[in-house]
Short mmCIF file of C-alpha atoms and ligand atoms in Angstrom, two decimals:
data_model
loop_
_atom_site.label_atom_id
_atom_site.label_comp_id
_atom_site.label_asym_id
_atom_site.label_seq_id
_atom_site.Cartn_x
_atom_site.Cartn_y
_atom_site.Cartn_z
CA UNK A 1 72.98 80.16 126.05
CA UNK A 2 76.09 80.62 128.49
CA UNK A 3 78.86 82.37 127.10
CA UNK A 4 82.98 81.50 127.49
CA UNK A 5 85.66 83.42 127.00
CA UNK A 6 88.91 82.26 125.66
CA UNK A 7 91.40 83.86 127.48
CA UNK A 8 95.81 83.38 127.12
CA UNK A 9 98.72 84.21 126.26
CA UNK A 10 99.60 85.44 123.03
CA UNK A 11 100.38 81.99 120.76
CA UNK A 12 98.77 79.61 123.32
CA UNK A 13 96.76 78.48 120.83
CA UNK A 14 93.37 80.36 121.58
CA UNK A 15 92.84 80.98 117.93
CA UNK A 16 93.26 77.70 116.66
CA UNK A 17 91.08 75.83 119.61
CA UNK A 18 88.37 78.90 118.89
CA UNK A 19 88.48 77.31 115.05
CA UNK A 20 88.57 73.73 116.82
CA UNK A 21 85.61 74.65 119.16
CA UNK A 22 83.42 76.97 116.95
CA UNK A 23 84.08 75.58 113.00
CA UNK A 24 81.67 77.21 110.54
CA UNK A 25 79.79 79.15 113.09
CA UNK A 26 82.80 81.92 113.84
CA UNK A 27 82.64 85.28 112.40
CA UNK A 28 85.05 87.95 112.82
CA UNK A 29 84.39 91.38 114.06
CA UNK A 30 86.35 94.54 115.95
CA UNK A 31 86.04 95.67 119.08
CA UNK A 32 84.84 98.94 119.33
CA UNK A 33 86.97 101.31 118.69
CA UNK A 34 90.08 99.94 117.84
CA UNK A 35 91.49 97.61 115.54
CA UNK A 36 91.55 94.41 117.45
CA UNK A 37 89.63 91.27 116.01
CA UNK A 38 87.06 89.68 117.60
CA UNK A 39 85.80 86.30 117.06
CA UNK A 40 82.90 85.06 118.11
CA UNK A 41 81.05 81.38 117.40
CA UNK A 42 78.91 78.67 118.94
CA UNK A 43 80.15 75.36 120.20
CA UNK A 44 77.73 72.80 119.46
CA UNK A 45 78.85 69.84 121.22
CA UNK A 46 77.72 67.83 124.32
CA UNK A 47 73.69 69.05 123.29
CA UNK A 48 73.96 72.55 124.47
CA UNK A 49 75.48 75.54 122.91
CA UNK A 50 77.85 77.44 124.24
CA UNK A 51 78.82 80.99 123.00
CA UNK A 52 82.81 81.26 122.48
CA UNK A 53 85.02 85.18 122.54
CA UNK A 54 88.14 84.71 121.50
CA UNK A 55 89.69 87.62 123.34
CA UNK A 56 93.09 89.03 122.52
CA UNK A 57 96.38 87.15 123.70
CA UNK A 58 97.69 89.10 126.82
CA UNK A 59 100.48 88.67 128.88
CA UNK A 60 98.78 90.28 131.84
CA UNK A 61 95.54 92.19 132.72
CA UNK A 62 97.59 95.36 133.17
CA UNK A 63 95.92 98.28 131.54
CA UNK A 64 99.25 98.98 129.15
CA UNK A 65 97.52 97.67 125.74
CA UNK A 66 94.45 98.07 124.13
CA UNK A 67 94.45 94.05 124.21
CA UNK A 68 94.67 94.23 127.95
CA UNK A 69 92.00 97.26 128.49
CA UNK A 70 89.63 95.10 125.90
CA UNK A 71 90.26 91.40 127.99
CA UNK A 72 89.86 93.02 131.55
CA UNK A 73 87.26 94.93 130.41
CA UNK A 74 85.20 92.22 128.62
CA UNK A 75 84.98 89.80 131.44
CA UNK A 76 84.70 92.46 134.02
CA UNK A 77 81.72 94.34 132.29
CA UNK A 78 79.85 91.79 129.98
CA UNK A 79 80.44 88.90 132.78
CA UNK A 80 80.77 85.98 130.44
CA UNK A 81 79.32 82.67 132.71
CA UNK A 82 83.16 81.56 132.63
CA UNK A 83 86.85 81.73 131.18
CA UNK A 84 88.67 79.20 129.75
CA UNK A 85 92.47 79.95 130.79
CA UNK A 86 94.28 78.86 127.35
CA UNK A 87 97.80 77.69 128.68
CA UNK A 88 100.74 76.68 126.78
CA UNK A 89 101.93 73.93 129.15
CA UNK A 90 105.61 73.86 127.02
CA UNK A 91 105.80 77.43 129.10
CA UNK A 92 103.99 76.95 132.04
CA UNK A 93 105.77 79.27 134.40
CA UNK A 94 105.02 82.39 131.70
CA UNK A 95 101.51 81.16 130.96
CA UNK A 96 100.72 81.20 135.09
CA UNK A 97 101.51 84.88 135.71
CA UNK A 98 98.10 85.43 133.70
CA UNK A 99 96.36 82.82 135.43
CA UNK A 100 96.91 84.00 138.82
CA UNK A 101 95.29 87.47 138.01
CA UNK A 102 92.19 85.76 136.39
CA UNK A 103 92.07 83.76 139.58
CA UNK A 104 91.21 87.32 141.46
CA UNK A 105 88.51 88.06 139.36
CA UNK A 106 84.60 86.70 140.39
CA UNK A 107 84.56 84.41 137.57
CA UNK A 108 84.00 80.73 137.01
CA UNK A 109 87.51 79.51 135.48
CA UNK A 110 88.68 76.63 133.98
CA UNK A 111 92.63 76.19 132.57
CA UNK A 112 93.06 74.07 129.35
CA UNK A 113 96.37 72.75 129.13
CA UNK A 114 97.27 73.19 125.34
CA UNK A 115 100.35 71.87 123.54
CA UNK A 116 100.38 69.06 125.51
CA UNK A 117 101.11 66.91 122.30
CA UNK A 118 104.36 69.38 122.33
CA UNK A 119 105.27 68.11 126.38
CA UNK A 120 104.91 64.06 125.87
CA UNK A 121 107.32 64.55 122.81
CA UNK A 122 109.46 66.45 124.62
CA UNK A 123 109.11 63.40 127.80
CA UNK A 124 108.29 65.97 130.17
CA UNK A 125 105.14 65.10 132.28
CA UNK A 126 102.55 68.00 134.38
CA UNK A 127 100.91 66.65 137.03
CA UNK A 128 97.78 68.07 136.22
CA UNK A 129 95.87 66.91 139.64
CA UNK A 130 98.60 68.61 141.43
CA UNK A 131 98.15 72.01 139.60
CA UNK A 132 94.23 71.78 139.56
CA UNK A 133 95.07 71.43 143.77
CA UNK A 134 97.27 74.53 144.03
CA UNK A 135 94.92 76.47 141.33
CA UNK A 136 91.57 75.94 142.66
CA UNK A 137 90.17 75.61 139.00
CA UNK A 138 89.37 72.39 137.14
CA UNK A 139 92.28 71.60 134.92
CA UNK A 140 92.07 69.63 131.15
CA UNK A 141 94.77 68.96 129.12
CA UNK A 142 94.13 69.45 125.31
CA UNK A 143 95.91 69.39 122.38
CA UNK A 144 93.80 72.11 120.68
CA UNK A 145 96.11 71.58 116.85
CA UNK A 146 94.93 67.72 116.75
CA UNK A 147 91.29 68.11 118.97
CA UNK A 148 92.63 65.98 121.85
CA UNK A 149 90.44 66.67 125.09
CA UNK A 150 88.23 69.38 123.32
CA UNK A 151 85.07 67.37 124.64
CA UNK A 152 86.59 66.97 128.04
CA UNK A 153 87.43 70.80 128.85
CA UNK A 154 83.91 71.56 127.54
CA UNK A 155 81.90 69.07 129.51
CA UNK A 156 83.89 70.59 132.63
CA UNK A 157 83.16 74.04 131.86
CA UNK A 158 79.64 73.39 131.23
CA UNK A 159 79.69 71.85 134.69
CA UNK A 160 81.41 74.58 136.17
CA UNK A 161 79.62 76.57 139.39
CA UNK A 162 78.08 79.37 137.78
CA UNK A 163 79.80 81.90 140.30
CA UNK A 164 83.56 81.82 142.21
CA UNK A 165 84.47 84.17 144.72
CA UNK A 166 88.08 85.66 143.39
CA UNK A 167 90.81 84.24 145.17
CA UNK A 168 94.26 85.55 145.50
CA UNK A 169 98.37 84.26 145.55
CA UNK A 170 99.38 87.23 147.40
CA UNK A 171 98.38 86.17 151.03
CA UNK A 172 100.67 86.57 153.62
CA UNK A 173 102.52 88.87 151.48
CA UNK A 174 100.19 93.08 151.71
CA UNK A 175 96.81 90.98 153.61
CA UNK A 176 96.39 94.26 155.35
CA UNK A 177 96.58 96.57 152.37
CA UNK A 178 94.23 94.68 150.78
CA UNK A 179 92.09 94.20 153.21
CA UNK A 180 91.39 98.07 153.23
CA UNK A 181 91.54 98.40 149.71
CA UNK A 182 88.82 95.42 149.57
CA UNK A 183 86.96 97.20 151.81
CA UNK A 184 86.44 100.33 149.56
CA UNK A 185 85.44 97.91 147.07
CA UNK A 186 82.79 95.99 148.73
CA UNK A 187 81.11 99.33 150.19
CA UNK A 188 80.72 100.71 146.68
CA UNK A 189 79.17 97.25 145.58
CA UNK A 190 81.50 96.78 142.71
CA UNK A 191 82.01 93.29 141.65
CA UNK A 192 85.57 91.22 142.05
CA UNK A 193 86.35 93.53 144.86
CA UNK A 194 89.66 91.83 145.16
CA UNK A 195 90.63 91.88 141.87
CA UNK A 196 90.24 95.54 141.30
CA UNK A 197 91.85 95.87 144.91
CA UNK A 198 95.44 94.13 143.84
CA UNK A 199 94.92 96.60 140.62
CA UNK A 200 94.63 99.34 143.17
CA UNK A 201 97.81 98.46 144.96
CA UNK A 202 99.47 98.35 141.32
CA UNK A 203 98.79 102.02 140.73
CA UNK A 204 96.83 100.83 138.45
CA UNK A 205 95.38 104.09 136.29
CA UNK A 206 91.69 102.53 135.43
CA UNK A 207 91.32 102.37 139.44
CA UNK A 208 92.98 105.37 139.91
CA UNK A 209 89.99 106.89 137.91
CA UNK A 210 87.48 105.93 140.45
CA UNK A 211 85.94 108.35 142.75
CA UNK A 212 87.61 108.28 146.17
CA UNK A 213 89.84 105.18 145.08
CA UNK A 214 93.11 107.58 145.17
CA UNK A 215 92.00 108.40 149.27
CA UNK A 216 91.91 104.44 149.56
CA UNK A 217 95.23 103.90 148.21
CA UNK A 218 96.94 106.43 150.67
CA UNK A 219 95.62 104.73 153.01
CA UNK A 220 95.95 101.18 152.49
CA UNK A 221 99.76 101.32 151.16
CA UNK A 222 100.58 104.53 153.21
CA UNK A 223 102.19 105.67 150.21
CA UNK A 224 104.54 102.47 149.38
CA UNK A 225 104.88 101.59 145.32
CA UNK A 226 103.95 97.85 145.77
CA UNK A 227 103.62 97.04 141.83
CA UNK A 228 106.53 95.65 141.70
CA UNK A 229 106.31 93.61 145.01
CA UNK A 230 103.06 92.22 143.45
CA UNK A 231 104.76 91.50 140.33
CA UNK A 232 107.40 89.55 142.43
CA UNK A 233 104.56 87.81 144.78
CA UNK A 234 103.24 86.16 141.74
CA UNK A 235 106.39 85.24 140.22
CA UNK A 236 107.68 84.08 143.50
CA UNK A 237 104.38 81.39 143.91
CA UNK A 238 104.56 80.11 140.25
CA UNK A 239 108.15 79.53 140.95
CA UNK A 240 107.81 77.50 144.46
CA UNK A 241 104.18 76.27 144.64
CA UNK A 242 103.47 75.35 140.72
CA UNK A 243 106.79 74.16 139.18
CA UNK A 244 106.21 71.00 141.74
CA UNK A 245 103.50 70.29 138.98
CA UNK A 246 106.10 70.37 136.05
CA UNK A 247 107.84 67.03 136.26
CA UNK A 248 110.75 66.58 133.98
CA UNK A 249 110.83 62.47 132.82
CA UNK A 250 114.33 62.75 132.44
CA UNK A 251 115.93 65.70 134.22
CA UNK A 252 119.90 64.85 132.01
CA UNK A 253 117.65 64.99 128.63
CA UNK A 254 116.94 68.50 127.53
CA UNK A 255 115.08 69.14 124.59
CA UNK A 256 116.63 71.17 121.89
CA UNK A 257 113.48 73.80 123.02
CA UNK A 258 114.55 73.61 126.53
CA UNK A 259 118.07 74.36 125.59
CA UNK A 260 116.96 77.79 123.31
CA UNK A 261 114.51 78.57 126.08
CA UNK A 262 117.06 78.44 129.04
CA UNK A 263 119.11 80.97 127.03
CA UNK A 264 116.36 83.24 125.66
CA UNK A 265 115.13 83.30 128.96
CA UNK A 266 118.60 83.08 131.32
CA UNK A 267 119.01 85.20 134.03
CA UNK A 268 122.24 87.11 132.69
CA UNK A 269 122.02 86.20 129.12
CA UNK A 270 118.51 86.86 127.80
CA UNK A 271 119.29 90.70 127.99
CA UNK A 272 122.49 90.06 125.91
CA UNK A 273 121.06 87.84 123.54
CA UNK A 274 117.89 90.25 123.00
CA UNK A 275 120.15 93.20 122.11
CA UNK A 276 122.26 91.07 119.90
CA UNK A 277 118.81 90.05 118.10
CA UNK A 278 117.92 93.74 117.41
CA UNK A 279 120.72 95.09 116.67
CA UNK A 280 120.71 92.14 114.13
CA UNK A 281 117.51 92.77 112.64
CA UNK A 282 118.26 97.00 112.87
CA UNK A 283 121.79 95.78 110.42
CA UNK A 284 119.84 94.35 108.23
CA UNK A 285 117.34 96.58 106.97
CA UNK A 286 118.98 100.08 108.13
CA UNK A 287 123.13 99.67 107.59
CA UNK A 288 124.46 101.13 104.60
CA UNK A 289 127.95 98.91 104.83
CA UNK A 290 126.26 95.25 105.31
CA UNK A 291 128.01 92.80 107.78
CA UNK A 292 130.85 95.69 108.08
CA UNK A 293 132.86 94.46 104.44
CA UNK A 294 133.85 98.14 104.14
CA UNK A 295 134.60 98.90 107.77
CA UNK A 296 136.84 95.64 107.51
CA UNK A 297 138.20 96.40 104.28
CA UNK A 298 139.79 99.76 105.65
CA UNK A 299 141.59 98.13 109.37
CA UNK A 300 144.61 98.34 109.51
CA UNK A 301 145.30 101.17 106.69
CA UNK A 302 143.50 98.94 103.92
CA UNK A 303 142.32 101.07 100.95
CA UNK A 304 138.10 100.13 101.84
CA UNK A 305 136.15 98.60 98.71
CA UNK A 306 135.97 100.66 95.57
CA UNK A 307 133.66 103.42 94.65
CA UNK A 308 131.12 102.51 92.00
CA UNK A 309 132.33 105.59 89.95
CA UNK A 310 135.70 103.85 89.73
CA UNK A 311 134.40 100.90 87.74
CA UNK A 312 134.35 103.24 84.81
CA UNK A 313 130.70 101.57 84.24
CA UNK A 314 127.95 102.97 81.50
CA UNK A 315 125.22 105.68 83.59
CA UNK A 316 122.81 102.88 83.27
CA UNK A 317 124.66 100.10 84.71
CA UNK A 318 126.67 102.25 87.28
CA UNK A 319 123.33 103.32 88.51
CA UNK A 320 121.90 99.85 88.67
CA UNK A 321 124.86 98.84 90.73
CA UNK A 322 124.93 102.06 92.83
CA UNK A 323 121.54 100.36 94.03
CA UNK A 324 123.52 97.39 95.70
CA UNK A 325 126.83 98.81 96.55
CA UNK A 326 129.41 101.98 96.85
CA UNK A 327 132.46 101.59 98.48
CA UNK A 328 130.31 98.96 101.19
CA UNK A 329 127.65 96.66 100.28
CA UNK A 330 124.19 97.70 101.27
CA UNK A 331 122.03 95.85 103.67
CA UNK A 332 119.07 94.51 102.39
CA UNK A 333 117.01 97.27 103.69
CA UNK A 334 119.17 99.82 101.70
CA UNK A 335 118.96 97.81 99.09
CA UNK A 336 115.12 98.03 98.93
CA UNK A 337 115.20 101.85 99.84
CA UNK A 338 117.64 102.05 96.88
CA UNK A 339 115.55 100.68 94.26
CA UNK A 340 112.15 102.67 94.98
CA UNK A 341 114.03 105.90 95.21
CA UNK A 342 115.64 105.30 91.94
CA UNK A 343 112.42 103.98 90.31
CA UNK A 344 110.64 107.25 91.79
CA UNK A 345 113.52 108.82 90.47
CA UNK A 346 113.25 108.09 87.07
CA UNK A 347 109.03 108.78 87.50
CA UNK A 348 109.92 112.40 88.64
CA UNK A 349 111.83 113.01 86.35
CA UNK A 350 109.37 111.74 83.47
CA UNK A 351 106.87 113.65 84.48
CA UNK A 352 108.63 116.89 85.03
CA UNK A 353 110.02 116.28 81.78
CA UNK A 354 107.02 115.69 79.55
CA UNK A 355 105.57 119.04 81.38
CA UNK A 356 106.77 122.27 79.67
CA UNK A 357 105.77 124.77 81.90
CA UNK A 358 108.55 125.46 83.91
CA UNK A 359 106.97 125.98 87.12
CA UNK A 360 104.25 123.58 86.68
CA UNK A 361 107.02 120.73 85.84
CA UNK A 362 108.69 122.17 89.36
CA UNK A 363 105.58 122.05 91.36
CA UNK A 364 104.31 118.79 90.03
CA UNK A 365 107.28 116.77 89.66
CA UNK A 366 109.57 118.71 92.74
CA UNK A 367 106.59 119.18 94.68
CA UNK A 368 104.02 116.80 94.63
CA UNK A 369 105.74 113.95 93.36
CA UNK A 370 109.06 114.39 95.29
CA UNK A 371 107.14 114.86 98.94
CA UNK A 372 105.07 111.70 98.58
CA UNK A 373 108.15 109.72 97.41
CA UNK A 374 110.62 111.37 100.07
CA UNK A 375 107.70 109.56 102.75
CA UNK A 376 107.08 106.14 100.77
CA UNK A 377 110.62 105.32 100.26
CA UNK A 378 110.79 104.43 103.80
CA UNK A 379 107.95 102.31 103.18
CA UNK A 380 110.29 99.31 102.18
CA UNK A 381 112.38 99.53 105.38
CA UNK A 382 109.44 100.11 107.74
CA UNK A 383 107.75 97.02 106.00
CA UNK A 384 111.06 94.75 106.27
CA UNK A 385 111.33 95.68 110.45
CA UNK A 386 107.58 94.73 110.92
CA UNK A 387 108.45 91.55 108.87
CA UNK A 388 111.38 91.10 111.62
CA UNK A 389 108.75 91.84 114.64
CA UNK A 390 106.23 89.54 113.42
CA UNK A 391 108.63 86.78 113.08
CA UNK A 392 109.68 87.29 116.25
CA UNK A 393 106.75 87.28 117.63
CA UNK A 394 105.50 84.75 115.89
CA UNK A 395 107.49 82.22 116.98
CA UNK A 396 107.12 83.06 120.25
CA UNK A 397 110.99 85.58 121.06
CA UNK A 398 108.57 88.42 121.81
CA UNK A 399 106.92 86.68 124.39
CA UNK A 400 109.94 85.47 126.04
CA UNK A 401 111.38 88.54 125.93
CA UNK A 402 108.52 90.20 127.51
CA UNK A 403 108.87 87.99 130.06
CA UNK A 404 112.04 88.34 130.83
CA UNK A 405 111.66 92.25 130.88
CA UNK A 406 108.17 92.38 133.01
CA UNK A 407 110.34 92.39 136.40
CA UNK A 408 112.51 95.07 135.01
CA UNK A 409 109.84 97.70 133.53
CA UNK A 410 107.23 96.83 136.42
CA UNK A 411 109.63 99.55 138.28
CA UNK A 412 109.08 101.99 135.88
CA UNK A 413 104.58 101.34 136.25
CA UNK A 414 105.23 99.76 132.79
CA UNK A 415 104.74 95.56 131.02
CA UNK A 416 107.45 94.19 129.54
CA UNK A 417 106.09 94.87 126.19
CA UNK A 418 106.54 98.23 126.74
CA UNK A 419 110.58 97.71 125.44
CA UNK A 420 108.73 97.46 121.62
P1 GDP B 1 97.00 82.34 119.47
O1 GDP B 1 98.01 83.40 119.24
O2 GDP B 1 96.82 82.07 120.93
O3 GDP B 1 95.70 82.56 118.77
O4 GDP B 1 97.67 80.99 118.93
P2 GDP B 1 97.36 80.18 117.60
O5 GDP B 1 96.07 79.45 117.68
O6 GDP B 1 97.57 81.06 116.43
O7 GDP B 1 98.51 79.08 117.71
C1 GDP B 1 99.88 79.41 117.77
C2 GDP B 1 100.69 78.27 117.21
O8 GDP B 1 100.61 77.12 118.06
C3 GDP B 1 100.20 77.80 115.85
O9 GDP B 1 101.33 77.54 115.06
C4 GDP B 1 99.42 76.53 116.16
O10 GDP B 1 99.45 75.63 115.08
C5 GDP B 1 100.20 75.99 117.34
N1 GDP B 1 99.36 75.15 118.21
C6 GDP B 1 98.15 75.45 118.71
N2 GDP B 1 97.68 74.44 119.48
C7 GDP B 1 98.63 73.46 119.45
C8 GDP B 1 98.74 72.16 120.05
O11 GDP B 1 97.88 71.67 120.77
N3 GDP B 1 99.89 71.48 119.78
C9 GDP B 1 100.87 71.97 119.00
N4 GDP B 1 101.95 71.22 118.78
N5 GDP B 1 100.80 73.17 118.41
C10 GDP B 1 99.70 73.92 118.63
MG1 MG B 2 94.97 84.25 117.83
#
């Protein structure tokens, strides 16, 4: 049975065309080692079976995350007979940077062009011929949410040549760096010389590892840092060879999409906007004077809000309220922290009470009890930021964003995730 590997972009869509492509036959393991799913299933169509991976969604094949290590990794060492290249055409540009490393790898590809429900609304068009030209690769457009093209992408990747020599963007850009670097490759019989060989020219640390690859790298970049120029190289061809593909129906209409992704992803303002957005989502579950009332309250010689001890409240009720306000309102975060630490409050002091032994009550209800609670109160607040981050990068910001920053951190030998 030949086995395919789904391979994208975080919120391409690989999971939901795995569950499209696999149904009942999926089950769910990890990968060794860490905690990163994987799913693996049988596609029954067409008469024979294919065996589906859904790997991890990665932005690049950069060794930076354990989802990156795990993708390279899998198709390098367990060769699957070919990748399907999960791309969410409503990005193209973002989705390619991927694509054009998998391209260096000896592997049958295909790339499934997925939302594409998302571009006709939208009256964009993609010349798919045109990109499946520049590419190399066959190219089907699928709409994985309602099963559109499913059979076609599989037919073509069961069709595919079971081997392809890895091709790169780069030429004409370090030929003669990589031509040495290839070299070292091909004499220790290593498969997708090239691939590992742009890796090499990265800096990249798995190569680095390899006995007699650090030797190559002096002497193929003569000690030049050409991450970044790679980086650039690939960035640079998406931009002039592959937007020709992206045809806009109506170049005055922009979708309201188009319109948030031209900002998130501007030039000047995507920077800007992202440090607005966490220093947003940092206000609202860390600040202990919400949306500034009490900072306003006081400009200009004003008094600031009240105290809570100045309502001349009952203990009870001036403690309730001392969990949403004093003298400034509390963010929600507080708010949360607030209300554990007075509930574990009111449990400490319980349980030191009901013990009569004085220094039992102190070590049990001061020490035990206090130095679990003094850790879990934060629990609330760290919960509340994760709920930010995976909204965030559930719709998609975080991807954007990493985008945006990739050109920027490459300097520093890091991926733009690398900001989180
Ligand atoms: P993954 O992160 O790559 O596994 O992506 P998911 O499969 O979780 O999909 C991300 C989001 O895109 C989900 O909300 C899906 O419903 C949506 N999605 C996936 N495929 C399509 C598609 O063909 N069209 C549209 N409109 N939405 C899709
Ligand atoms: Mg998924």
């Amino acid at each position: 049975m030949k086995t395919f590997a789904l391979v994208g972009n975080p919120n391409c869509g690989k999971t939901t065309l795995f569950n499209a492509l696999t149904g009942a036959t999926a089950h769910v393991g990890n990968w060794p080692g860490v905690t990163v799913d994987r799913r693996e299933g049988v596609y029954k169509g067409g008469g024979k079976n294919i065996a589906i991976v859904d790997l991890p969604g990665i932005y690049s094949l950069s060794p930076y995350t354990p989802e990156e290590v795990i993708s390279r990794n899998y198709i390098l060492d367990d060769r699957p007979d070919g990748i399907i290249n999960i791309v969410d055409a409503t990005n193209l540009e973002r989705n390619l940077y991927l694509t054009t490393q998998l391209l260096e790898m000896d592997v049958p590809v295909i790339v499934a062009l997925n939302m594409m429900d998302e571009v006709s609304k939208s009256g964009d068009k993609i010349d798919s011929a045109a990109l499946e030209r520049e590419l190399g690769v066959p190219v089907v457009e699928i709409c994985a949410l309602k099963g559109g093209g499913i059979k076609q992408l599989m037919d073509k990747a069961a069709a595919l040549p079971p081997e392809r020599k890895g091709v790169t963007v780069l030429t004409g850009m370090i030929d003669k760096q990589l031509q040495t670097a290839c070299a070292f490759y091909e004499s220790e019989a290593v498969p997708s010389p090239l691939f590992h060989a742009v890796k090499l020219l990265e800096n990249d640390e798995l190569e680095l590892s390899r006995k007699g690859a650090e030797e190559t790298l002096k002497n193929a970049a003569c000690g030049a840092d050409l991450e970044a120029e790679i980086a650039d190289g690939r960035y640079k061809y998406i931009s002039e060879k592959l937007s020709v593909a992206k045809v806009k129906a109506n170049r005055d209409i922009m979708t309201k999409s188009d319109k948030r992704d031209k900002l998130l992803t501007h030039r000047v303002w995507a920077i800007p906007v992202f440090i607005v957005i966490l220093f947003a989502i940092f206000h609202v579950t860390f600040s202990e004077d919400f949306l500034y009332m009490g900072a306003w309250s006081r400009i200009g010689g004003g008094e600031g809000l009240p105290a809570v001890d100045s309502f001349n409240l009952s203990e009870g009720l001036a403690t309730f309220v001392g969990i949403f306000y004093d003298g400034a309102v509390f963010s929600p975060g507080v708010i949360l922290f607030n209300a554990f630490d007075t509930v574990f409050g009111l449990i400490t002091d319980a349980v030191g009470g009901a013990i009569s032994v004085e220094w039992l009550s102190g070590l049990v209800a001061d020490g035990i009890l206090g130095g679990i609670f003094a850790v879990l109160g934060f629990l609330p607040q760290i919960l509340l930021l994760f709920l930010w981050f995976s909204i965030l990068e559930d719709t998609g910001y975080m991807a954007r964003i990493a985008f945006v920053l990739d050109r920027i951190f490459r300097r520093f030998g890091l991926s733009g995730r690398a900001f989180i």
